[in-house]
Amino acid sequence: MTIWVLAIFATIQLVSGGALWFYQRSATIDLFEQRLLERAANMAAEIETSLPDLDESALDLIARQELRYPHFERYRVDVLDADGRSVVYPQTRWPETAPDLARRAIAANTHLRAPVVDEDVGFFVSEGASVEAIALPVTGRLGEQLAIVVATSDAFVARQLALTARVLIAGGLVGLIASAISGWLIAGMAVDPFRRLSGVAGQLTPENLDREIVVESPTTEVSALTEELESARERLRSAFAVQERFLSNISHEIKTPIATLLTEAQTINKSELNDEAREFVEVTEDEMRKLGRLVESFLTLTRVREGSGVTRPRRYPANELVMDSLEDCQQMAEQYAVRLNPRLASGEDAMDLSVVGDPALLRTMLNNLIRNAIRFSPKESRVGVVASQDDTTFVVAVDDEGPGIPPEVLEHLFDRFVQSRDEVRRERGHGLGLAIAKGIAELHGGDVVAENRPEGGARFTLTLPIEAADGSGVATDADHRAYEVADADH
């Protein structure tokens, strides 16, 4: 936009500057010719009264008096007869232009002008200037027909035009700089609302569709565009809400059949079955568990998305939350031959350090992070779970020694169904665990961020606001029982 302002200003300046220059040129030349005619006419009147006794000194005196103005710096004046001979000086001092001009003026009985080109006029002509000659008819006392011829340099015109050009160039440069600054400011003010709208639109995700789009601007166009974006956001939010409700309803509907099939599979006496039938029951039982965990993941994610997850907020001792999650994940760590390496928050206030929320959701959140780290850790490696207090925030860092997070996945790691290519190929998990963990953290006023460690592996940092110990009670073991959810893959 700044370039457009500069281009428009430059075009206007060129047109207006060119018009002004031509006008100034025409006005200056007209003024010069008008003054030259006036001065020549005055000299002609005085010469008529002085003839035939006019001599060189008298003519020079008349010329100095009439041509003393700065318009005429250098000049030559003479009086010629009809044959082009000087009646003042002993010999003609003029080039061919002057006698010819005098003869024609006498014959026409009016003043005539002519430029003197490539002829010696007897005085210095500055660079860029030219010589102008004018002849006026004069009648002597005895009735003889004469003509006064004045030749002068138009250096005055050249200086005025050069000054005008310098002023226009200087003004143009100053104007360009001023227009560039003005254009930059105007462009910034005009584009800023659109830039903010673009930023807001770029940040829209299924997780933040509940956030209203508000961009204040006095312009009607920006307000109309803001309303359109807000209307589109509302339509998307409604569509996602319908999708979430459908997913929740379907999950509830198939939860009971899954539980029934799983119970039936578990109650079958496998000792009475042949090998093929036993394998079928075990596979069925395993698949029903996976499907059950997926359904629970959908239901938990729906609760988090609807913001209705914290139905029974309780105080939960922070270190106890970590220990409970470690206990939940210990069996999986043994299966993967990974050692859990915890470090609890320490200090004088560590015993009273608590967070407030739904105990089941809190354990689900931390379980997902730890299980995710276990899954990506090589055998005989360690998963670090380090708890600490940072002012009013409880921080848990979960480190693994795995391959780290691919750059193309890191940006969208907490979106639903996001998995690395390796995990998709192995058909492990569903890509919901990290989305659930982040959603639960945000629901409790916290957050989860992921990064690659310089020494290798990934680090997931959980932050939750701390609740001061106020005797409101600690959740019981029953309250702590978490949902079994599918782990996310990075």
Tab-separated table of C-alpha atoms in Angstrom:
chain	number	residue	atom	x	y	z
A	1	MET	CA	0.000	0.000	0.000
A	2	THR	CA	2.910	2.335	0.728
A	3	ILE	CA	4.203	1.734	-2.813
A	4	TRP	CA	0.801	2.634	-4.227
A	5	VAL	CA	0.743	5.864	-2.221
A	6	LEU	CA	4.241	6.704	-3.483
A	7	ALA	CA	3.278	5.903	-7.076
A	8	ILE	CA	0.126	8.031	-6.904
A	9	PHE	CA	1.968	10.921	-5.259
A	10	ALA	CA	4.839	10.714	-7.766
A	11	THR	CA	2.379	10.755	-10.678
A	12	ILE	CA	0.519	13.737	-9.247
A	13	GLN	CA	3.777	15.519	-8.547
A	14	LEU	CA	5.140	14.902	-12.034
A	15	VAL	CA	1.972	16.173	-13.671
A	16	SER	CA	1.546	19.179	-11.382
A	17	GLY	CA	5.298	19.917	-11.371
A	18	GLY	CA	5.462	19.749	-15.156
A	19	ALA	CA	2.424	21.993	-15.515
A	20	LEU	CA	3.882	24.480	-13.027
A	21	TRP	CA	7.239	24.489	-14.797
A	22	PHE	CA	5.679	25.164	-18.215
A	23	TYR	CA	3.462	27.854	-16.736
A	24	GLN	CA	6.418	29.493	-14.999
A	25	ARG	CA	8.464	29.315	-18.214
A	26	SER	CA	5.720	30.922	-20.255
A	27	ALA	CA	5.102	33.614	-17.631
A	28	THR	CA	8.817	34.423	-17.296
A	29	ILE	CA	9.354	34.666	-21.054
A	30	ASP	CA	6.239	36.849	-21.414
A	31	LEU	CA	7.459	39.119	-18.610
A	32	PHE	CA	10.923	39.398	-20.170
A	33	GLU	CA	9.570	40.223	-23.631
A	34	GLN	CA	7.048	42.678	-22.218
A	35	ARG	CA	9.717	44.541	-20.217
A	36	LEU	CA	12.069	44.542	-23.235
A	37	LEU	CA	9.341	46.034	-25.425
A	38	GLU	CA	8.519	48.678	-22.810
A	39	ARG	CA	12.167	49.640	-22.346
A	40	ALA	CA	12.770	49.749	-26.114
A	41	ALA	CA	9.674	51.916	-26.655
A	42	ASN	CA	10.866	54.376	-23.976
A	43	MET	CA	14.299	54.553	-25.589
A	44	ALA	CA	12.686	55.111	-29.023
A	45	ALA	CA	10.693	58.061	-27.655
A	46	GLU	CA	13.803	59.681	-26.162
A	47	ILE	CA	15.881	59.013	-29.298
A	48	GLU	CA	13.257	60.728	-31.505
A	49	THR	CA	13.663	63.938	-29.448
A	50	SER	CA	17.472	63.689	-29.625
A	51	LEU	CA	17.826	63.191	-33.373
A	52	PRO	CA	19.727	64.224	-35.410
A	53	ASP	CA	22.172	65.274	-32.655
A	54	LEU	CA	22.275	61.779	-31.028
A	55	ASP	CA	25.822	60.550	-30.457
A	56	GLU	CA	27.395	57.485	-28.879
A	57	SER	CA	27.531	58.868	-25.314
A	58	ALA	CA	23.921	60.075	-25.409
A	59	LEU	CA	22.737	56.679	-26.718
A	60	ASP	CA	24.730	54.826	-24.031
A	61	LEU	CA	23.224	57.097	-21.349
A	62	ILE	CA	19.696	56.453	-22.586
A	63	ALA	CA	20.362	52.704	-22.725
A	64	ARG	CA	21.804	52.595	-19.192
A	65	GLN	CA	18.805	54.479	-17.798
A	66	GLU	CA	16.212	52.257	-19.460
A	67	LEU	CA	18.005	48.891	-19.208
A	68	ARG	CA	19.231	49.207	-15.652
A	69	TYR	CA	16.788	46.519	-14.436
A	70	PRO	CA	18.178	43.048	-13.557
A	71	HIS	CA	16.275	41.568	-16.470
A	72	PHE	CA	18.858	43.025	-18.857
A	73	GLU	CA	22.382	42.331	-17.639
A	74	ARG	CA	24.177	42.610	-20.989
A	75	TYR	CA	22.910	44.395	-24.086
A	76	ARG	CA	23.758	46.345	-27.196
A	77	VAL	CA	21.761	49.276	-28.615
A	78	ASP	CA	22.059	51.053	-31.965
A	79	VAL	CA	20.018	53.157	-34.378
A	80	LEU	CA	19.995	51.975	-37.973
A	81	ASP	CA	18.625	53.486	-41.178
A	82	ALA	CA	16.583	51.735	-43.846
A	83	ASP	CA	19.768	50.389	-45.413
A	84	GLY	CA	20.907	48.806	-42.158
A	85	ARG	CA	23.690	51.296	-41.469
A	86	SER	CA	24.256	52.811	-38.030
A	87	VAL	CA	23.515	56.530	-37.713
A	88	VAL	CA	25.320	56.756	-34.343
A	89	TYR	CA	28.459	54.691	-34.642
A	90	PRO	CA	31.015	55.173	-37.435
A	91	GLN	CA	30.545	51.591	-38.661
A	92	THR	CA	27.964	48.889	-38.257
A	93	ARG	CA	28.733	46.737	-35.183
A	94	TRP	CA	25.982	44.268	-35.794
A	95	PRO	CA	25.797	40.849	-37.287
A	96	GLU	CA	23.456	40.299	-40.194
A	97	THR	CA	20.406	39.642	-37.989
A	98	ALA	CA	20.151	43.221	-36.641
A	99	PRO	CA	20.256	45.184	-39.961
A	100	ASP	CA	17.790	42.792	-41.517
A	101	LEU	CA	15.476	43.136	-38.513
A	102	ALA	CA	15.744	46.950	-38.669
A	103	ARG	CA	14.888	47.061	-42.385
A	104	ARG	CA	11.837	44.861	-41.876
A	105	ALA	CA	10.628	46.918	-38.862
A	106	ILE	CA	10.925	50.163	-40.852
A	107	ALA	CA	9.111	48.622	-43.796
A	108	ALA	CA	6.329	47.229	-41.602
A	109	ASN	CA	6.261	50.325	-39.350
A	110	THR	CA	5.942	48.130	-36.226
A	111	HIS	CA	8.188	46.424	-33.729
A	112	LEU	CA	9.672	43.078	-34.631
A	113	ARG	CA	11.583	40.407	-32.694
A	114	ALA	CA	14.115	37.839	-33.751
A	115	PRO	CA	16.562	35.505	-32.016
A	116	VAL	CA	20.253	35.979	-32.690
A	117	VAL	CA	21.747	32.568	-33.340
A	118	ASP	CA	25.404	31.685	-33.927
A	119	GLU	CA	26.440	35.302	-34.334
A	120	ASP	CA	28.852	37.459	-32.347
A	121	VAL	CA	26.929	40.144	-30.496
A	122	GLY	CA	29.903	41.639	-28.682
A	123	PHE	CA	29.068	40.558	-25.127
A	124	PHE	CA	29.301	37.382	-23.064
A	125	VAL	CA	26.343	35.025	-23.201
A	126	SER	CA	26.132	32.603	-20.239
A	127	GLU	CA	25.558	28.895	-20.789
A	128	GLY	CA	21.921	28.037	-21.265
A	129	ALA	CA	20.988	31.606	-22.252
A	130	SER	CA	20.215	33.001	-25.714
A	131	VAL	CA	20.165	36.447	-27.355
A	132	GLU	CA	16.930	38.223	-28.245
A	133	ALA	CA	16.808	41.247	-30.586
A	134	ILE	CA	13.955	43.745	-30.967
A	135	ALA	CA	13.621	46.569	-33.488
A	136	LEU	CA	11.228	49.567	-33.236
A	137	PRO	CA	10.715	52.154	-36.041
A	138	VAL	CA	11.813	55.718	-35.209
A	139	THR	CA	11.108	58.912	-37.206
A	140	GLY	CA	13.761	61.615	-37.176
A	141	ARG	CA	13.069	65.370	-37.100
A	142	LEU	CA	13.644	65.584	-40.820
A	143	GLY	CA	11.246	62.721	-41.460
A	144	GLU	CA	13.889	60.071	-42.059
A	145	GLN	CA	12.846	56.508	-41.259
A	146	LEU	CA	15.129	54.838	-38.707
A	147	ALA	CA	14.932	51.919	-36.282
A	148	ILE	CA	16.299	51.361	-32.801
A	149	VAL	CA	17.668	47.863	-32.317
A	150	VAL	CA	18.208	46.348	-28.856
A	151	ALA	CA	19.944	42.994	-28.431
A	152	THR	CA	20.120	41.480	-24.952
A	153	SER	CA	20.729	38.130	-23.253
A	154	ASP	CA	17.792	36.278	-21.729
A	155	ALA	CA	20.000	35.031	-18.848
A	156	PHE	CA	17.286	36.298	-16.486
A	157	VAL	CA	14.825	33.819	-17.993
A	158	ALA	CA	17.372	30.983	-17.771
A	159	ARG	CA	18.085	31.770	-14.102
A	160	GLN	CA	14.415	31.916	-13.194
A	161	LEU	CA	13.712	28.609	-14.922
A	162	ALA	CA	16.738	26.961	-13.250
A	163	LEU	CA	15.551	28.240	-9.859
A	164	THR	CA	12.053	26.926	-10.531
A	165	ALA	CA	13.465	23.522	-11.499
A	166	ARG	CA	15.557	23.338	-8.314
A	167	VAL	CA	12.555	24.259	-6.183
A	168	LEU	CA	10.414	21.629	-7.907
A	169	ILE	CA	13.083	18.937	-7.517
A	170	ALA	CA	13.697	19.784	-3.842
A	171	GLY	CA	9.974	19.943	-3.181
A	172	GLY	CA	9.505	16.647	-5.014
A	173	LEU	CA	12.142	14.892	-2.914
A	174	VAL	CA	10.707	16.286	0.319
A	175	GLY	CA	7.231	15.362	-0.872
A	176	LEU	CA	8.300	11.810	-1.738
A	177	ILE	CA	9.850	11.352	1.689
A	178	ALA	CA	6.769	12.831	3.369
A	179	SER	CA	4.448	10.699	1.235
A	180	ALA	CA	6.499	7.579	1.987
A	181	ILE	CA	6.211	8.231	5.730
A	182	SER	CA	2.529	9.132	5.418
A	183	GLY	CA	1.865	6.117	3.209
A	184	TRP	CA	3.604	3.828	5.670
A	185	LEU	CA	1.567	5.231	8.565
A	186	ILE	CA	-1.691	5.172	6.618
A	187	ALA	CA	-0.981	1.679	5.327
A	188	GLY	CA	-0.204	0.520	8.841
A	189	MET	CA	-3.439	1.951	10.203
A	190	ALA	CA	-5.487	0.661	7.257
A	191	VAL	CA	-3.978	-2.814	7.134
A	192	ASP	CA	-3.679	-3.393	10.892
A	193	PRO	CA	-7.341	-4.457	11.374
A	194	PHE	CA	-7.028	-6.902	8.451
A	195	ARG	CA	-3.736	-8.193	9.855
A	196	ARG	CA	-5.397	-8.763	13.213
A	197	LEU	CA	-8.336	-10.467	11.510
A	198	SER	CA	-5.914	-12.683	9.606
A	199	GLY	CA	-4.142	-13.564	12.847
A	200	VAL	CA	-7.420	-14.413	14.573
A	201	ALA	CA	-8.602	-16.496	11.616
A	202	GLY	CA	-5.246	-18.300	11.485
A	203	GLN	CA	-5.563	-19.264	15.152
A	204	LEU	CA	-8.999	-20.827	14.783
A	205	THR	CA	-8.922	-24.513	15.640
A	206	PRO	CA	-11.599	-26.962	16.755
A	207	GLU	CA	-10.310	-26.463	20.305
A	208	ASN	CA	-10.931	-22.688	20.447
A	209	LEU	CA	-14.053	-22.252	18.345
A	210	ASP	CA	-15.876	-20.996	21.444
A	211	ARG	CA	-13.724	-17.866	21.458
A	212	GLU	CA	-15.609	-14.921	19.929
A	213	ILE	CA	-13.908	-12.996	17.116
A	214	VAL	CA	-13.702	-9.335	18.115
A	215	VAL	CA	-11.636	-6.819	16.100
A	216	GLU	CA	-12.528	-3.201	16.799
A	217	SER	CA	-12.287	-0.892	13.794
A	218	PRO	CA	-14.058	2.338	12.775
A	219	THR	CA	-14.230	1.275	9.120
A	220	THR	CA	-17.366	-0.348	7.764
A	221	GLU	CA	-15.435	-2.807	5.587
A	222	VAL	CA	-13.471	-4.241	8.517
A	223	SER	CA	-16.595	-4.432	10.676
A	224	ALA	CA	-18.462	-6.263	7.914
A	225	LEU	CA	-15.574	-8.707	7.438
A	226	THR	CA	-15.393	-9.262	11.206
A	227	GLU	CA	-19.112	-10.059	11.275
A	228	GLU	CA	-18.699	-12.518	8.394
A	229	LEU	CA	-15.820	-14.276	10.164
A	230	GLU	CA	-17.786	-14.388	13.394
A	231	SER	CA	-20.770	-15.831	11.540
A	232	ALA	CA	-18.519	-18.458	9.939
A	233	ARG	CA	-17.053	-19.286	13.366
A	234	GLU	CA	-20.533	-19.754	14.787
A	235	ARG	CA	-21.459	-22.097	11.943
A	236	LEU	CA	-18.283	-24.113	12.469
A	237	ARG	CA	-18.873	-24.211	16.228
A	238	SER	CA	-22.412	-25.434	15.716
A	239	ALA	CA	-21.234	-28.090	13.254
A	240	PHE	CA	-18.553	-29.291	15.661
A	241	ALA	CA	-21.073	-29.299	18.506
A	242	VAL	CA	-23.374	-31.529	16.460
A	243	GLN	CA	-20.415	-33.774	15.678
A	244	GLU	CA	-19.421	-33.949	19.345
A	245	ARG	CA	-22.957	-34.788	20.420
A	246	PHE	CA	-23.188	-37.469	17.748
A	247	LEU	CA	-19.859	-38.929	18.839
A	248	SER	CA	-20.919	-38.862	22.485
A	249	ASN	CA	-24.257	-40.507	21.734
A	250	ILE	CA	-22.669	-43.196	19.607
A	251	SER	CA	-20.031	-43.831	22.278
A	252	HIS	CA	-22.696	-44.216	24.944
A	253	GLU	CA	-24.735	-46.492	22.704
A	254	ILE	CA	-21.880	-48.895	21.932
A	255	LYS	CA	-20.395	-48.799	25.435
A	256	THR	CA	-22.913	-51.289	26.816
A	257	PRO	CA	-22.546	-53.881	24.010
A	258	ILE	CA	-18.777	-53.676	24.327
A	259	ALA	CA	-18.958	-54.226	28.080
A	260	THR	CA	-21.345	-57.145	27.556
A	261	LEU	CA	-19.105	-58.805	24.965
A	262	LEU	CA	-16.046	-58.272	27.145
A	263	THR	CA	-17.797	-59.776	30.165
A	264	GLU	CA	-18.978	-62.756	28.158
A	265	ALA	CA	-15.464	-63.326	26.815
A	266	GLN	CA	-13.965	-63.131	30.295
A	267	THR	CA	-16.472	-65.596	31.773
A	268	ILE	CA	-15.812	-68.316	29.208
A	269	ASN	CA	-13.907	-71.258	30.653
A	270	LYS	CA	-10.918	-71.285	28.328
A	271	SER	CA	-9.590	-74.572	29.735
A	272	GLU	CA	-12.419	-76.438	28.018
A	273	LEU	CA	-11.685	-74.892	24.607
A	274	ASN	CA	-9.328	-76.128	21.930
A	275	ASP	CA	-6.377	-73.975	20.919
A	276	GLU	CA	-8.146	-72.300	18.009
A	277	ALA	CA	-11.198	-71.375	20.061
A	278	ARG	CA	-9.060	-70.192	22.982
A	279	GLU	CA	-7.066	-67.915	20.668
A	280	PHE	CA	-10.291	-66.508	19.228
A	281	VAL	CA	-11.640	-65.692	22.727
A	282	GLU	CA	-8.384	-64.067	23.785
A	283	VAL	CA	-8.218	-61.959	20.622
A	284	THR	CA	-11.866	-60.973	21.069
A	285	GLU	CA	-11.244	-60.036	24.698
A	286	ASP	CA	-8.166	-57.964	23.761
A	287	GLU	CA	-9.957	-56.151	20.932
A	288	MET	CA	-12.954	-55.409	23.160
A	289	ARG	CA	-10.614	-53.834	25.721
A	290	LYS	CA	-9.048	-51.655	23.001
A	291	LEU	CA	-12.448	-50.659	21.695
A	292	GLY	CA	-13.602	-49.922	25.234
A	293	ARG	CA	-10.597	-47.692	25.835
A	294	LEU	CA	-11.300	-45.871	22.567
A	295	VAL	CA	-14.912	-45.279	23.586
A	296	GLU	CA	-13.797	-44.000	26.993
A	297	SER	CA	-11.356	-41.692	25.215
A	298	PHE	CA	-14.143	-40.277	23.084
A	299	LEU	CA	-16.360	-39.754	26.119
A	300	THR	CA	-13.573	-38.101	28.121
A	301	LEU	CA	-12.663	-35.864	25.193
A	302	THR	CA	-16.305	-34.871	24.814
A	303	ARG	CA	-16.500	-33.910	28.495
A	304	VAL	CA	-13.359	-31.829	28.138
A	305	ARG	CA	-14.504	-30.170	24.907
A	306	GLU	CA	-17.850	-29.234	26.452
A	307	GLY	CA	-16.109	-27.770	29.496
A	308	SER	CA	-18.160	-29.987	31.757
A	309	GLY	CA	-15.291	-32.191	32.924
A	310	VAL	CA	-14.864	-30.773	36.446
A	311	THR	CA	-18.124	-31.973	37.915
A	312	ARG	CA	-16.713	-32.617	41.411
A	313	PRO	CA	-13.724	-30.335	42.035
A	314	ARG	CA	-11.657	-31.562	44.981
A	315	ARG	CA	-8.305	-30.751	46.483
A	316	TYR	CA	-5.697	-33.227	45.297
A	317	PRO	CA	-2.225	-33.267	46.948
A	318	ALA	CA	0.195	-32.581	44.114
A	319	ASN	CA	2.808	-35.181	45.013
A	320	GLU	CA	0.074	-37.746	45.572
A	321	LEU	CA	-1.201	-37.084	42.040
A	322	VAL	CA	2.250	-37.906	40.677
A	323	MET	CA	2.588	-41.070	42.782
A	324	ASP	CA	-0.883	-42.307	41.823
A	325	SER	CA	-0.123	-41.852	38.112
A	326	LEU	CA	3.231	-43.596	38.483
A	327	GLU	CA	1.438	-46.520	40.120
A	328	ASP	CA	-1.087	-46.643	37.268
A	329	CYS	CA	1.705	-46.689	34.654
A	330	GLN	CA	4.113	-49.067	36.433
A	331	GLN	CA	2.768	-52.205	34.777
A	332	MET	CA	3.087	-50.692	31.294
A	333	ALA	CA	6.648	-49.598	32.100
A	334	GLU	CA	7.546	-53.162	33.066
A	335	GLN	CA	6.028	-54.462	29.829
A	336	TYR	CA	8.179	-52.061	27.800
A	337	ALA	CA	11.286	-52.692	29.986
A	338	VAL	CA	11.408	-48.994	30.907
A	339	ARG	CA	12.321	-47.683	34.339
A	340	LEU	CA	10.299	-44.829	35.841
A	341	ASN	CA	12.511	-42.260	37.549
A	342	PRO	CA	10.321	-39.946	39.681
A	343	ARG	CA	11.352	-36.888	41.651
A	344	LEU	CA	8.655	-35.290	43.776
A	345	ALA	CA	8.319	-31.649	44.721
A	346	SER	CA	10.377	-30.877	47.808
A	347	GLY	CA	10.549	-28.042	50.271
A	348	GLU	CA	8.733	-26.770	53.309
A	349	ASP	CA	5.437	-26.294	51.453
A	350	ALA	CA	5.586	-29.540	49.468
A	351	MET	CA	3.402	-31.429	51.964
A	352	ASP	CA	0.609	-28.873	51.608
A	353	LEU	CA	1.000	-28.447	47.855
A	354	SER	CA	-2.360	-29.224	46.201
A	355	VAL	CA	-4.242	-28.738	42.986
A	356	VAL	CA	-8.003	-28.489	42.632
A	357	GLY	CA	-10.031	-30.347	40.042
A	358	ASP	CA	-11.601	-33.616	39.073
A	359	PRO	CA	-9.248	-36.333	40.477
A	360	ALA	CA	-10.141	-38.823	37.764
A	361	LEU	CA	-9.454	-36.353	34.983
A	362	LEU	CA	-6.210	-35.173	36.602
A	363	ARG	CA	-4.903	-38.737	36.806
A	364	THR	CA	-6.033	-39.417	33.246
A	365	MET	CA	-4.117	-36.363	32.100
A	366	LEU	CA	-0.832	-37.311	33.786
A	367	ASN	CA	-1.262	-41.015	32.935
A	368	ASN	CA	-1.483	-40.130	29.249
A	369	LEU	CA	1.741	-38.115	29.376
A	370	ILE	CA	3.685	-40.818	31.218
A	371	ARG	CA	2.350	-43.665	29.062
A	372	ASN	CA	3.169	-41.680	25.949
A	373	ALA	CA	6.763	-41.309	27.172
A	374	ILE	CA	6.966	-45.050	27.980
A	375	ARG	CA	5.768	-46.014	24.539
A	376	PHE	CA	8.504	-44.028	22.812
A	377	SER	CA	11.336	-45.008	25.119
A	378	PRO	CA	13.769	-47.722	24.060
A	379	LYS	CA	14.234	-50.763	26.270
A	380	GLU	CA	16.357	-50.358	29.404
A	381	SER	CA	15.937	-46.573	29.250
A	382	ARG	CA	14.420	-44.225	31.808
A	383	VAL	CA	11.373	-41.977	31.867
A	384	GLY	CA	11.859	-39.016	34.148
A	385	VAL	CA	8.879	-37.567	36.005
A	386	VAL	CA	10.042	-34.428	37.828
A	387	ALA	CA	7.604	-32.411	39.949
A	388	SER	CA	8.348	-28.911	41.209
A	389	GLN	CA	6.729	-25.690	42.333
A	390	ASP	CA	7.103	-22.427	40.431
A	391	ASP	CA	5.505	-19.592	42.430
A	392	THR	CA	1.783	-20.358	42.166
A	393	THR	CA	2.179	-23.151	39.610
A	394	PHE	CA	2.687	-26.883	40.002
A	395	VAL	CA	4.998	-28.171	37.249
A	396	VAL	CA	5.522	-31.770	36.136
A	397	ALA	CA	8.127	-32.474	33.441
A	398	VAL	CA	7.928	-35.885	31.746
A	399	ASP	CA	11.144	-36.748	29.854
A	400	ASP	CA	11.852	-39.733	27.643
A	401	GLU	CA	14.958	-40.961	25.832
A	402	GLY	CA	13.204	-41.801	22.605
A	403	PRO	CA	13.699	-40.452	19.065
A	404	GLY	CA	12.056	-37.100	19.810
A	405	ILE	CA	9.153	-35.432	18.055
A	406	PRO	CA	9.342	-34.984	14.246
A	407	PRO	CA	9.238	-31.279	13.310
A	408	GLU	CA	6.245	-31.795	11.006
A	409	VAL	CA	4.267	-33.290	13.917
A	410	LEU	CA	5.341	-30.921	16.699
A	411	GLU	CA	3.115	-28.034	15.646
A	412	HIS	CA	-0.052	-30.170	15.580
A	413	LEU	CA	0.939	-32.641	18.274
A	414	PHE	CA	-2.049	-31.918	20.537
A	415	ASP	CA	-4.661	-32.134	17.792
A	416	ARG	CA	-6.911	-35.157	17.741
A	417	PHE	CA	-5.784	-38.254	15.815
A	418	VAL	CA	-2.279	-36.878	15.262
A	419	GLN	CA	0.333	-39.645	15.121
A	420	SER	CA	3.805	-40.045	13.714
A	421	ARG	CA	4.128	-42.077	10.519
A	422	ASP	CA	5.862	-44.855	12.439
A	423	GLU	CA	2.948	-45.191	14.867
A	424	VAL	CA	0.425	-45.154	12.051
A	425	ARG	CA	2.355	-47.935	10.351
A	426	ARG	CA	2.449	-49.975	13.577
A	427	GLU	CA	-1.259	-49.299	14.238
A	428	ARG	CA	-0.556	-48.370	17.852
A	429	GLY	CA	-2.897	-45.985	19.648
A	430	HIS	CA	-5.429	-43.597	18.185
A	431	GLY	CA	-3.793	-40.171	18.598
A	432	LEU	CA	-6.248	-39.011	21.281
A	433	GLY	CA	-4.272	-39.217	24.527
A	434	LEU	CA	-2.271	-36.001	24.162
A	435	ALA	CA	-5.326	-34.081	22.948
A	436	ILE	CA	-7.182	-35.284	26.051
A	437	ALA	CA	-4.253	-34.413	28.326
A	438	LYS	CA	-4.003	-30.867	26.995
A	439	GLY	CA	-7.774	-30.404	27.113
A	440	ILE	CA	-7.924	-31.543	30.763
A	441	ALA	CA	-5.017	-29.256	31.665
A	442	GLU	CA	-6.710	-26.255	30.042
A	443	LEU	CA	-9.975	-27.188	31.729
A	444	HIS	CA	-8.165	-26.894	35.077
A	445	GLY	CA	-6.517	-23.580	34.200
A	446	GLY	CA	-3.196	-25.147	33.186
A	447	ASP	CA	-1.415	-26.207	30.037
A	448	VAL	CA	0.772	-28.878	28.441
A	449	VAL	CA	3.646	-27.990	26.107
A	450	ALA	CA	5.989	-30.291	24.195
A	451	GLU	CA	9.574	-29.840	23.038
A	452	ASN	CA	12.580	-31.855	21.963
A	453	ARG	CA	15.394	-32.140	24.477
A	454	PRO	CA	18.866	-31.050	23.328
A	455	GLU	CA	20.350	-34.319	24.583
A	456	GLY	CA	17.690	-36.357	22.739
A	457	GLY	CA	14.157	-37.437	23.440
A	458	ALA	CA	11.063	-35.399	24.142
A	459	ARG	CA	9.848	-33.429	27.113
A	460	PHE	CA	6.219	-32.744	28.024
A	461	THR	CA	5.754	-30.035	30.644
A	462	LEU	CA	2.484	-29.923	32.561
A	463	THR	CA	1.544	-26.791	34.530
A	464	LEU	CA	-1.397	-26.504	36.925
A	465	PRO	CA	-2.393	-23.682	39.270
A	466	ILE	CA	-1.706	-24.400	42.961
A	467	GLU	CA	-4.479	-24.311	45.529
A	468	ALA	CA	-3.409	-23.312	49.018
A	469	ALA	CA	-4.187	-25.809	51.778
A	470	ASP	CA	-7.481	-24.625	53.271
A	471	GLY	CA	-8.901	-27.814	54.823
A	472	SER	CA	-11.406	-28.425	52.051
A	473	GLY	CA	-10.570	-32.154	52.079
A	474	VAL	CA	-8.575	-34.579	50.000
A	475	ALA	CA	-10.141	-36.834	47.405
A	476	THR	CA	-10.605	-40.454	48.350
A	477	ASP	CA	-9.229	-43.452	46.485
A	478	ALA	CA	-12.593	-43.953	44.845
A	479	ASP	CA	-12.523	-40.410	43.562
A	480	HIS	CA	-9.032	-40.942	42.215
A	481	ARG	CA	-9.942	-43.814	39.929
A	482	ALA	CA	-9.117	-42.566	36.446
A	483	TYR	CA	-10.529	-43.426	33.066
A	484	GLU	CA	-8.499	-45.806	30.960
A	485	VAL	CA	-7.795	-43.872	27.777
A	486	ALA	CA	-5.805	-44.448	24.620
A	487	ASP	CA	-2.323	-42.943	24.619
A	488	ALA	CA	-1.300	-40.394	22.016
A	489	ASP	CA	1.687	-40.870	19.771
A	490	HIS	CA	4.301	-38.317	18.786
